[in-house]
Short mmCIF file of N, CA and C in Angstrom, two decimals:
data_model
loop_
_atom_site.label_atom_id
_atom_site.label_comp_id
_atom_site.label_asym_id
_atom_site.label_seq_id
_atom_site.Cartn_x
_atom_site.Cartn_y
_atom_site.Cartn_z
N MET Z 1 11.04 73.27 -10.26
CA MET Z 1 11.84 72.48 -11.69
C MET Z 1 10.96 71.45 -11.96
N GLU Z 2 9.33 71.65 -11.85
CA GLU Z 2 8.49 70.84 -11.73
C GLU Z 2 7.76 71.75 -13.18
N GLU Z 3 8.32 73.18 -12.96
CA GLU Z 3 7.29 74.26 -14.09
C GLU Z 3 8.52 74.58 -14.73
N GLN Z 4 10.07 73.95 -14.88
CA GLN Z 4 10.82 73.76 -16.08
C GLN Z 4 10.28 73.12 -16.84
N ARG Z 5 10.38 71.60 -16.43
CA ARG Z 5 9.81 70.59 -17.29
C ARG Z 5 8.47 70.77 -17.74
N LYS Z 6 7.83 71.33 -16.93
CA LYS Z 6 6.41 71.68 -18.20
C LYS Z 6 6.77 72.47 -19.02
N SER Z 7 7.24 73.49 -19.33
CA SER Z 7 7.42 74.54 -20.18
C SER Z 7 8.17 74.18 -21.28
N LYS Z 8 9.24 73.19 -20.89
CA LYS Z 8 10.25 72.67 -21.94
C LYS Z 8 8.91 71.74 -22.57
N LYS Z 9 8.16 71.09 -22.28
CA LYS Z 9 7.15 70.21 -22.89
C LYS Z 9 6.73 70.98 -23.81
N PHE Z 10 6.03 72.05 -23.24
CA PHE Z 10 5.04 73.32 -24.81
C PHE Z 10 6.07 73.70 -25.66
N ARG Z 11 6.77 73.46 -25.76
CA ARG Z 11 8.15 74.40 -26.69
C ARG Z 11 7.78 73.29 -27.82
N ILE Z 12 7.54 74.48 -28.92
CA ILE Z 12 7.82 74.26 -30.07
C ILE Z 12 8.65 74.20 -31.05
N LYS Z 13 8.87 73.63 -31.61
CA LYS Z 13 10.08 74.48 -33.04
C LYS Z 13 9.80 74.19 -33.89
N LEU Z 14 9.24 75.18 -34.70
CA LEU Z 14 9.52 75.77 -36.04
C LEU Z 14 10.41 75.45 -37.48
N PRO Z 15 9.85 75.18 -38.15
CA PRO Z 15 10.99 74.94 -39.06
C PRO Z 15 10.58 76.10 -39.93
N LYS Z 16 12.44 76.57 -39.67
CA LYS Z 16 13.02 77.80 -40.23
C LYS Z 16 12.81 77.74 -41.79
N ARG Z 17 12.37 78.69 -42.73
CA ARG Z 17 12.22 79.47 -43.84
C ARG Z 17 13.58 79.53 -44.44
N ARG Z 18 14.12 78.62 -45.38
CA ARG Z 18 15.17 78.90 -46.00
C ARG Z 18 15.18 79.50 -47.78
N ARG Z 19 15.50 80.87 -47.03
CA ARG Z 19 15.50 81.66 -48.66
C ARG Z 19 16.46 81.11 -49.52
N GLU Z 20 17.74 80.40 -49.08
CA GLU Z 20 18.37 80.38 -49.86
C GLU Z 20 18.69 79.64 -51.15
N ARG Z 21 17.80 78.71 -51.13
CA ARG Z 21 17.22 77.30 -51.92
C ARG Z 21 16.57 78.80 -53.27
N TYR Z 22 17.45 78.55 -54.50
CA TYR Z 22 16.51 79.02 -55.53
C TYR Z 22 16.94 77.81 -56.66
N VAL Z 23 16.00 78.03 -56.99
CA VAL Z 23 15.82 77.00 -58.80
C VAL Z 23 15.46 78.05 -59.84
N PHE Z 24 16.66 77.96 -60.60
CA PHE Z 24 16.47 78.34 -61.92
C PHE Z 24 16.19 77.45 -62.81
N THR Z 25 15.45 77.67 -64.07
CA THR Z 25 14.91 77.26 -65.07
C THR Z 25 14.58 77.37 -65.99
N ASP Z 26 14.96 77.36 -67.03
CA ASP Z 26 14.50 77.44 -68.40
C ASP Z 26 13.19 77.27 -68.78
N LYS Z 27 12.66 76.37 -68.30
CA LYS Z 27 11.23 75.84 -68.48
C LYS Z 27 10.04 76.52 -68.76
N LYS Z 28 9.12 76.18 -69.10
CA LYS Z 28 8.42 77.13 -69.43
C LYS Z 28 7.05 76.47 -69.87
N HIS Z 29 5.82 77.14 -69.59
CA HIS Z 29 4.31 76.44 -69.99
C HIS Z 29 4.50 77.01 -71.66
N PRO Z 30 4.02 75.26 -72.20
CA PRO Z 30 4.13 75.92 -74.00
C PRO Z 30 2.46 76.21 -73.79
N GLU Z 31 2.26 77.25 -74.73
CA GLU Z 31 0.88 78.21 -75.39
C GLU Z 31 -0.45 77.17 -76.06
N LYS Z 32 0.45 76.40 -76.31
CA LYS Z 32 -0.54 75.11 -77.05
C LYS Z 32 -0.75 73.91 -76.11
N GLY Z 33 0.38 73.60 -75.24
CA GLY Z 33 -0.74 72.59 -73.96
C GLY Z 33 -1.56 73.44 -73.41
N ILE Z 34 -1.83 74.70 -73.29
CA ILE Z 34 -2.88 75.70 -72.28
C ILE Z 34 -4.23 75.82 -73.43
N LEU Z 35 -3.79 76.02 -74.64
CA LEU Z 35 -5.03 75.74 -75.27
C LEU Z 35 -5.54 74.64 -75.52
N SER Z 36 -4.48 73.27 -75.61
CA SER Z 36 -5.30 71.77 -75.39
C SER Z 36 -5.53 71.83 -74.05
N THR Z 37 -5.32 71.79 -72.85
CA THR Z 37 -6.55 72.23 -72.08
C THR Z 37 -7.70 73.07 -71.99
N ALA Z 38 -7.32 73.88 -72.26
CA ALA Z 38 -8.79 75.09 -72.59
C ALA Z 38 -9.86 73.81 -73.90
N PHE Z 39 -9.29 73.45 -74.42
CA PHE Z 39 -10.38 73.19 -75.80
C PHE Z 39 -10.51 71.75 -75.22
N GLY Z 40 -9.77 70.53 -73.76
CA GLY Z 40 -10.18 70.04 -73.25
C GLY Z 40 -11.44 69.97 -72.04
N ALA Z 41 -10.99 70.82 -71.85
CA ALA Z 41 -12.27 71.55 -71.04
C ALA Z 41 -13.57 71.64 -71.25
N LEU Z 42 -13.53 72.81 -72.41
CA LEU Z 42 -14.57 73.12 -73.48
C LEU Z 42 -15.40 71.90 -73.68
N SER Z 43 -15.10 71.16 -74.11
CA SER Z 43 -15.45 69.89 -74.95
C SER Z 43 -16.37 68.94 -73.64
N VAL Z 44 -15.68 68.73 -72.48
CA VAL Z 44 -15.76 68.00 -71.49
C VAL Z 44 -17.44 68.98 -70.65
N CYS Z 45 -17.10 69.74 -70.37
CA CYS Z 45 -17.99 70.67 -69.88
C CYS Z 45 -18.97 70.83 -70.77
N THR Z 46 -19.05 70.99 -71.93
CA THR Z 46 -19.94 70.98 -73.10
C THR Z 46 -21.15 69.59 -73.48
N ILE Z 47 -19.93 68.75 -73.31
CA ILE Z 47 -20.70 67.44 -73.47
C ILE Z 47 -21.48 66.76 -71.99
N ALA Z 48 -21.10 67.57 -70.80
CA ALA Z 48 -21.79 67.07 -69.76
C ALA Z 48 -22.84 68.00 -70.03
N TYR Z 49 -22.98 68.63 -70.22
CA TYR Z 49 -23.73 70.01 -69.98
C TYR Z 49 -25.22 69.80 -70.99
N ALA Z 50 -24.52 69.12 -71.68
CA ALA Z 50 -25.91 68.95 -72.67
C ALA Z 50 -26.25 67.47 -72.35
N VAL Z 51 -25.31 66.24 -71.84
CA VAL Z 51 -26.20 65.30 -71.27
C VAL Z 51 -27.00 65.26 -70.15
N TYR Z 52 -26.83 66.66 -69.79
CA TYR Z 52 -27.81 67.06 -68.18
C TYR Z 52 -28.95 67.79 -69.07
N LEU Z 53 -29.12 68.71 -69.98
CA LEU Z 53 -30.05 68.95 -70.31
C LEU Z 53 -31.04 67.87 -70.46
N SER Z 54 -30.32 66.99 -71.84
CA SER Z 54 -31.35 65.94 -72.25
C SER Z 54 -31.89 65.17 -71.29
N PHE Z 55 -31.15 65.07 -69.89
CA PHE Z 55 -31.97 64.12 -69.17
C PHE Z 55 -32.77 65.10 -68.20
N LEU Z 56 -32.97 66.42 -68.33
CA LEU Z 56 -33.87 67.17 -68.27
C LEU Z 56 -35.02 66.92 -68.55
N ASN Z 57 -34.53 67.09 -70.02
CA ASN Z 57 -35.89 66.93 -71.07
C ASN Z 57 -36.57 65.46 -71.48
N GLY Z 58 -36.10 64.60 -70.10
CA GLY Z 58 -36.85 63.25 -70.33
C GLY Z 58 -36.06 62.26 -71.43
N GLY Z 59 -35.07 62.78 -71.77
CA GLY Z 59 -33.78 61.71 -72.25
C GLY Z 59 -33.69 62.11 -74.17
N GLN Z 60 -34.67 63.03 -74.27
CA GLN Z 60 -34.96 62.86 -75.85
C GLN Z 60 -33.78 64.52 -75.91
N ALA Z 61 -33.01 64.17 -76.69
CA ALA Z 61 -31.80 65.13 -77.04
C ALA Z 61 -32.27 66.19 -78.26
N GLU Z 62 -32.28 67.43 -78.19
CA GLU Z 62 -32.58 68.41 -79.23
C GLU Z 62 -31.55 68.20 -80.27
N ALA Z 63 -31.56 68.66 -81.68
CA ALA Z 63 -30.42 69.02 -82.20
C ALA Z 63 -29.74 69.84 -82.02
N LYS Z 64 -30.23 71.25 -81.18
CA LYS Z 64 -29.07 71.95 -80.38
C LYS Z 64 -28.08 71.17 -79.54
N TYR Z 65 -28.44 70.20 -79.10
CA TYR Z 65 -27.81 69.49 -78.38
C TYR Z 65 -26.47 68.78 -78.95
N ALA Z 66 -26.82 68.09 -79.93
CA ALA Z 66 -26.13 67.21 -81.22
C ALA Z 66 -25.32 67.90 -81.89
N ALA Z 67 -25.43 69.41 -81.68
CA ALA Z 67 -24.92 70.28 -82.48
C ALA Z 67 -23.63 70.67 -81.81
N ALA Z 68 -24.28 70.83 -80.32
CA ALA Z 68 -22.63 71.58 -79.81
C ALA Z 68 -21.81 69.99 -79.68
N VAL Z 69 -22.47 68.69 -79.15
CA VAL Z 69 -21.61 67.87 -79.29
C VAL Z 69 -20.40 67.59 -80.16
N LEU Z 70 -21.33 67.62 -81.62
CA LEU Z 70 -20.44 67.93 -82.83
C LEU Z 70 -19.46 68.90 -82.91
N PHE Z 71 -19.69 70.11 -82.56
CA PHE Z 71 -18.54 71.11 -82.38
C PHE Z 71 -17.53 70.62 -81.77
N CYS Z 72 -18.07 69.48 -80.36
CA CYS Z 72 -16.95 68.98 -79.38
C CYS Z 72 -15.93 68.40 -80.40
N ILE Z 73 -16.55 67.77 -80.82
CA ILE Z 73 -15.90 66.10 -81.60
C ILE Z 73 -14.37 67.13 -82.19
N PHE Z 74 -14.84 68.36 -83.16
CA PHE Z 74 -13.74 69.21 -83.74
C PHE Z 74 -13.02 69.52 -82.63
N TYR Z 75 -13.44 70.39 -81.78
CA TYR Z 75 -12.36 70.64 -80.64
C TYR Z 75 -11.20 69.80 -79.91
N SER Z 76 -11.82 68.63 -79.74
CA SER Z 76 -11.44 67.34 -78.73
C SER Z 76 -10.27 67.08 -79.98
N ILE Z 77 -10.32 66.78 -80.77
CA ILE Z 77 -9.32 66.85 -82.03
C ILE Z 77 -8.56 67.89 -82.19
N ALA Z 78 -9.09 68.68 -82.43
CA ALA Z 78 -7.47 70.51 -82.48
C ALA Z 78 -6.66 70.02 -81.11
N GLY Z 79 -7.49 69.90 -79.98
CA GLY Z 79 -6.91 70.12 -78.53
C GLY Z 79 -6.36 68.42 -79.06
N LEU Z 80 -6.52 67.43 -79.28
CA LEU Z 80 -5.64 66.23 -78.84
C LEU Z 80 -4.23 66.54 -79.91
N ILE Z 81 -4.62 66.94 -80.62
CA ILE Z 81 -3.50 67.21 -81.73
C ILE Z 81 -2.28 68.32 -81.02
N LEU Z 82 -2.84 69.53 -80.99
CA LEU Z 82 -2.20 70.92 -80.17
C LEU Z 82 -1.38 69.82 -78.74
N GLY Z 83 -2.20 68.79 -78.23
CA GLY Z 83 -1.83 68.47 -77.25
C GLY Z 83 -0.15 67.65 -77.11
N ILE Z 84 -0.04 66.61 -78.01
CA ILE Z 84 0.95 65.84 -78.70
C ILE Z 84 1.67 66.38 -79.76
N ILE Z 85 1.74 67.81 -80.04
CA ILE Z 85 2.74 68.72 -80.83
C ILE Z 85 3.20 69.64 -79.42
N SER Z 86 2.09 69.80 -78.45
CA SER Z 86 3.42 70.64 -77.57
C SER Z 86 4.62 69.82 -76.34
N ARG Z 87 3.66 68.36 -76.30
CA ARG Z 87 4.40 67.19 -75.52
C ARG Z 87 6.04 67.24 -75.98
N MET Z 88 5.57 67.03 -77.60
CA MET Z 88 7.38 67.21 -78.14
C MET Z 88 8.27 67.95 -78.10
N GLU Z 89 7.83 69.09 -77.13
CA GLU Z 89 8.42 70.53 -77.50
C GLU Z 89 9.57 70.03 -76.41
N ARG Z 90 10.61 70.87 -76.21
CA ARG Z 90 11.84 70.09 -75.10
C ARG Z 90 11.75 71.22 -74.43
N ASP Z 91 12.21 70.96 -72.61
CA ASP Z 91 12.44 72.01 -72.07
C ASP Z 91 11.07 72.82 -71.53
N ILE Z 92 10.38 71.99 -71.06
CA ILE Z 92 8.92 72.73 -70.50
C ILE Z 92 8.15 71.81 -70.03
N PHE Z 93 7.35 72.49 -69.37
CA PHE Z 93 6.86 71.70 -67.98
C PHE Z 93 5.60 70.93 -68.97
N THR Z 94 5.57 69.78 -68.36
CA THR Z 94 4.53 68.73 -68.94
C THR Z 94 2.94 68.67 -68.37
N LEU Z 95 2.66 69.55 -67.53
CA LEU Z 95 1.30 69.87 -66.18
C LEU Z 95 0.44 69.85 -67.88
N PHE Z 96 0.64 71.09 -68.60
CA PHE Z 96 -0.90 71.00 -69.08
C PHE Z 96 -0.90 70.66 -70.75
N PRO Z 97 0.45 70.42 -71.02
CA PRO Z 97 -0.05 69.51 -72.26
C PRO Z 97 -0.51 68.01 -72.09
N ASN Z 98 -0.13 67.26 -70.58
CA ASN Z 98 -0.51 65.74 -70.24
C ASN Z 98 -2.29 66.49 -70.12
N LEU Z 99 -2.37 66.93 -69.75
CA LEU Z 99 -3.77 67.42 -68.87
C LEU Z 99 -4.57 67.66 -69.99
N GLY Z 100 -4.24 68.26 -70.98
CA GLY Z 100 -4.96 68.28 -72.15
C GLY Z 100 -5.28 67.50 -72.65
N ILE Z 101 -4.01 66.60 -73.42
CA ILE Z 101 -4.37 65.05 -73.86
C ILE Z 101 -4.96 64.01 -73.45
N VAL Z 102 -4.98 64.23 -71.85
CA VAL Z 102 -5.80 63.55 -70.74
C VAL Z 102 -7.61 64.12 -71.52
N LEU Z 103 -7.67 65.67 -71.20
CA LEU Z 103 -9.12 66.05 -70.84
C LEU Z 103 -9.68 65.79 -72.48
N ASN Z 104 -8.78 65.53 -73.55
CA ASN Z 104 -9.25 65.51 -75.03
C ASN Z 104 -9.81 63.95 -75.22
N VAL Z 105 -9.18 63.09 -74.81
CA VAL Z 105 -9.00 61.75 -74.81
C VAL Z 105 -10.66 61.57 -74.03
N LEU Z 106 -10.59 61.98 -73.21
CA LEU Z 106 -12.04 61.71 -72.12
C LEU Z 106 -12.98 61.90 -72.93
N ALA Z 107 -12.86 63.20 -72.85
CA ALA Z 107 -14.24 63.97 -74.40
C ALA Z 107 -14.68 63.04 -75.79
N LEU Z 108 -13.49 62.55 -76.28
CA LEU Z 108 -13.77 61.41 -77.36
C LEU Z 108 -14.27 60.52 -76.80
N ILE Z 109 -13.71 59.73 -75.76
CA ILE Z 109 -14.46 58.43 -75.07
C ILE Z 109 -15.77 58.92 -74.91
N PHE Z 110 -16.25 59.85 -74.00
CA PHE Z 110 -17.44 60.24 -74.20
C PHE Z 110 -18.49 60.45 -75.00
N MET Z 111 -17.87 60.91 -76.31
CA MET Z 111 -19.11 61.19 -77.47
C MET Z 111 -18.52 60.05 -78.13
N GLY Z 112 -17.80 58.73 -77.93
CA GLY Z 112 -18.22 57.28 -78.40
C GLY Z 112 -18.94 56.87 -77.69
N VAL Z 113 -19.04 56.47 -76.73
CA VAL Z 113 -19.99 56.44 -75.95
C VAL Z 113 -21.83 56.39 -75.62
N LEU Z 114 -21.87 57.72 -76.21
CA LEU Z 114 -23.09 58.61 -76.43
C LEU Z 114 -23.75 58.05 -78.07
N LEU Z 115 -22.59 58.24 -78.95
CA LEU Z 115 -23.08 57.54 -80.00
C LEU Z 115 -23.14 55.95 -79.84
N PHE Z 116 -22.58 55.23 -79.11
CA PHE Z 116 -22.51 53.72 -79.00
C PHE Z 116 -24.24 53.14 -78.24
N LEU Z 117 -24.53 54.18 -77.05
CA LEU Z 117 -25.52 54.30 -77.02
C LEU Z 117 -27.22 54.53 -77.77
N ALA Z 118 -26.65 55.32 -78.71
CA ALA Z 118 -27.52 56.25 -79.28
C ALA Z 118 -28.20 55.39 -80.40
N PHE Z 119 -27.11 54.19 -80.72
CA PHE Z 119 -27.45 52.96 -81.83
C PHE Z 119 -27.98 51.73 -81.49
N ILE Z 120 -28.03 52.02 -79.82
CA ILE Z 120 -28.60 50.78 -79.22
C ILE Z 120 -30.09 50.51 -79.18
#
């Protein structure tokens, strides 16, 4: 009798996989949103790397770091525009457009802070 109680104690019921649930949708990931996210990630990584290399150089930024950050301004503005345009489309997944907008705005804020600190 006790063995039956012990065996009941250790029975684990695993949830059954339900294969009957299908979700059909016409939504897609927009190419402009993916490109916006790529531009934002490229901009943030480039700015972070330029700041890191300037830190290793004793706080002195070389001209090539400034040129890289200048190109990031153009990438961020283009990525922000692409993110906003792709966010206005209908029947899309909004992950990449939203992520692209956030990354590009973050890159522009970083550049603004860098410019502010450069003139202090």
